[in-house]
């Protein structure tokens, strides 16, 4: 996998790829979304869990058309390869590069959207990331420029290595011919705006359900997130964020964006979202709602409102 990849004319809208994607969705009456979560990185976070992975375990396999989290007329199918125990994306640069390639090998013909999740411990909001940068990129805002080393080359991963240690066999220099910065083809601001609209609808429905439960007494057959009440998701806040960062989250995003641009198949949209680090039940349910809202908003833009804000 060594050597630079051929650069496609990705600054021009991929009209043909978009048409093929829509035709595939229409023929299947279904939008296929693949979600990934990351594994723990205790050497840096002093934690043996990652909320991005914990949230994937709570996602449904499908979202019905014209439902709270899905404003489209197509059913959304959620593929969740990292939700099983131990199947998360390991926080290791070489592993990530090879894993993303395998992910596209296996799902590139079936998926319409890939949503990658990562954890930002200490944040109290959920993001949709605007940009990802190639290894070696330096910036004044990331704080690494004085060291002489760029993104993914300063902070060691869980194996004690950086992106500089990737070997030829592992894909060294894979994206040398690609731009330093990549962005998703979906309008991030539009996805965020629609996500918040979906969450407000969900909050209203949860409030009504909670009121009905309190009126007639607790119904132990009700969904767990409904029993938890309106506090479960009422404070979820989805915001646009400049970039996915200079550690493995940003690396995952760049790898997936670059791969989606260089595969000669139909269009695959890619997004990255950071989730907070709180792992109590209510916080995870709140995260579940935020992630489902982002999925629904992205799918709505894909099929109904391309470029809308």
XYZ file of N, CA, C and O in Angstrom, residues 25-26 30 35 49 61-62 87 105 108 112 119 132 150 161 163 168 187 190 194 198 224 232 243 265 267 306:
108
model
N -29.844 4.081 -3.549
C -30.773 4.270 -2.424
C -32.208 4.013 -2.876
O -32.985 3.319 -2.198
N -32.568 4.560 -4.016
C -33.933 4.400 -4.514
C -34.245 2.949 -4.850
O -35.351 2.461 -4.564
N -33.579 2.271 0.821
C -32.860 2.209 2.083
C -31.551 2.976 1.975
O -30.864 2.916 0.956
N -21.364 3.076 11.140
C -20.888 3.856 12.285
C -19.727 3.119 12.940
O -19.779 1.897 13.114
N -12.164 2.839 28.942
C -13.357 2.779 28.102
C -13.391 4.022 27.230
O -12.735 5.026 27.517
N -30.549 -1.148 14.765
C -30.103 -1.639 13.461
C -30.778 -0.903 12.319
O -30.255 -0.881 11.195
N -31.931 -0.294 12.591
C -32.668 0.432 11.557
C -33.372 1.639 12.182
O -33.690 1.633 13.374
N -14.157 -5.070 19.335
C -14.089 -4.822 17.896
C -13.944 -3.356 17.545
O -14.042 -2.972 16.377
N -13.001 -1.972 1.677
C -13.017 -3.211 0.902
C -14.302 -3.993 1.163
O -14.910 -4.539 0.242
N -17.590 -0.917 0.859
C -17.585 0.149 -0.135
C -18.685 0.072 -1.167
O -19.096 1.094 -1.721
N -23.660 4.152 2.083
C -23.838 5.490 1.514
C -23.239 6.575 2.405
O -22.908 7.655 1.921
N -13.994 10.182 21.079
C -14.296 10.770 22.385
C -13.442 12.010 22.631
O -12.240 12.007 22.378
N -10.124 17.572 8.234
C -9.082 16.663 8.724
C -7.827 16.955 7.932
O -7.890 17.336 6.750
N 4.698 17.385 12.742
C 3.320 17.757 12.492
C 2.318 16.786 13.070
O 2.624 15.987 13.953
N 3.836 4.289 19.238
C 4.354 4.748 17.946
C 3.561 5.948 17.440
O 2.505 6.289 17.971
N 2.572 8.206 13.518
C 2.379 7.954 12.089
C 3.704 7.864 11.340
O 3.775 7.246 10.276
N 6.389 0.535 5.084
C 5.944 0.373 3.700
C 4.816 -0.632 3.603
O 3.828 -0.428 2.901
N -22.667 19.498 3.731
C -22.593 20.806 4.358
C -22.707 20.631 5.873
O -23.761 20.283 6.393
N -25.341 22.669 7.702
C -26.679 22.159 7.443
C -26.993 20.911 8.257
O -28.096 20.748 8.769
N -29.973 20.773 11.158
C -31.042 19.772 11.102
C -30.976 18.837 12.298
O -32.020 18.412 12.822
N -34.057 17.986 14.858
C -34.502 16.626 15.183
C -34.504 16.411 16.691
O -35.431 15.823 17.253
N -36.152 2.163 27.720
C -35.348 2.659 28.830
C -35.108 4.151 28.749
O -35.175 4.859 29.751
N -32.834 12.838 29.858
C -31.938 11.975 29.104
C -31.273 12.710 27.954
O -30.074 12.620 27.755
N -11.967 21.045 13.344
C -11.222 19.884 12.866
C -11.270 18.758 13.889
O -11.562 18.974 15.059
N -15.648 3.917 -7.013
C -17.028 3.423 -6.934
C -17.955 4.604 -6.738
O -17.549 5.755 -6.798
N -20.529 7.346 -4.881
C -20.267 8.271 -3.795
C -20.516 7.644 -2.423
O -21.516 6.965 -2.207
N -29.422 18.847 -0.748
C -27.987 18.944 -0.985
C -27.516 20.385 -0.858
O -27.990 21.283 -1.533
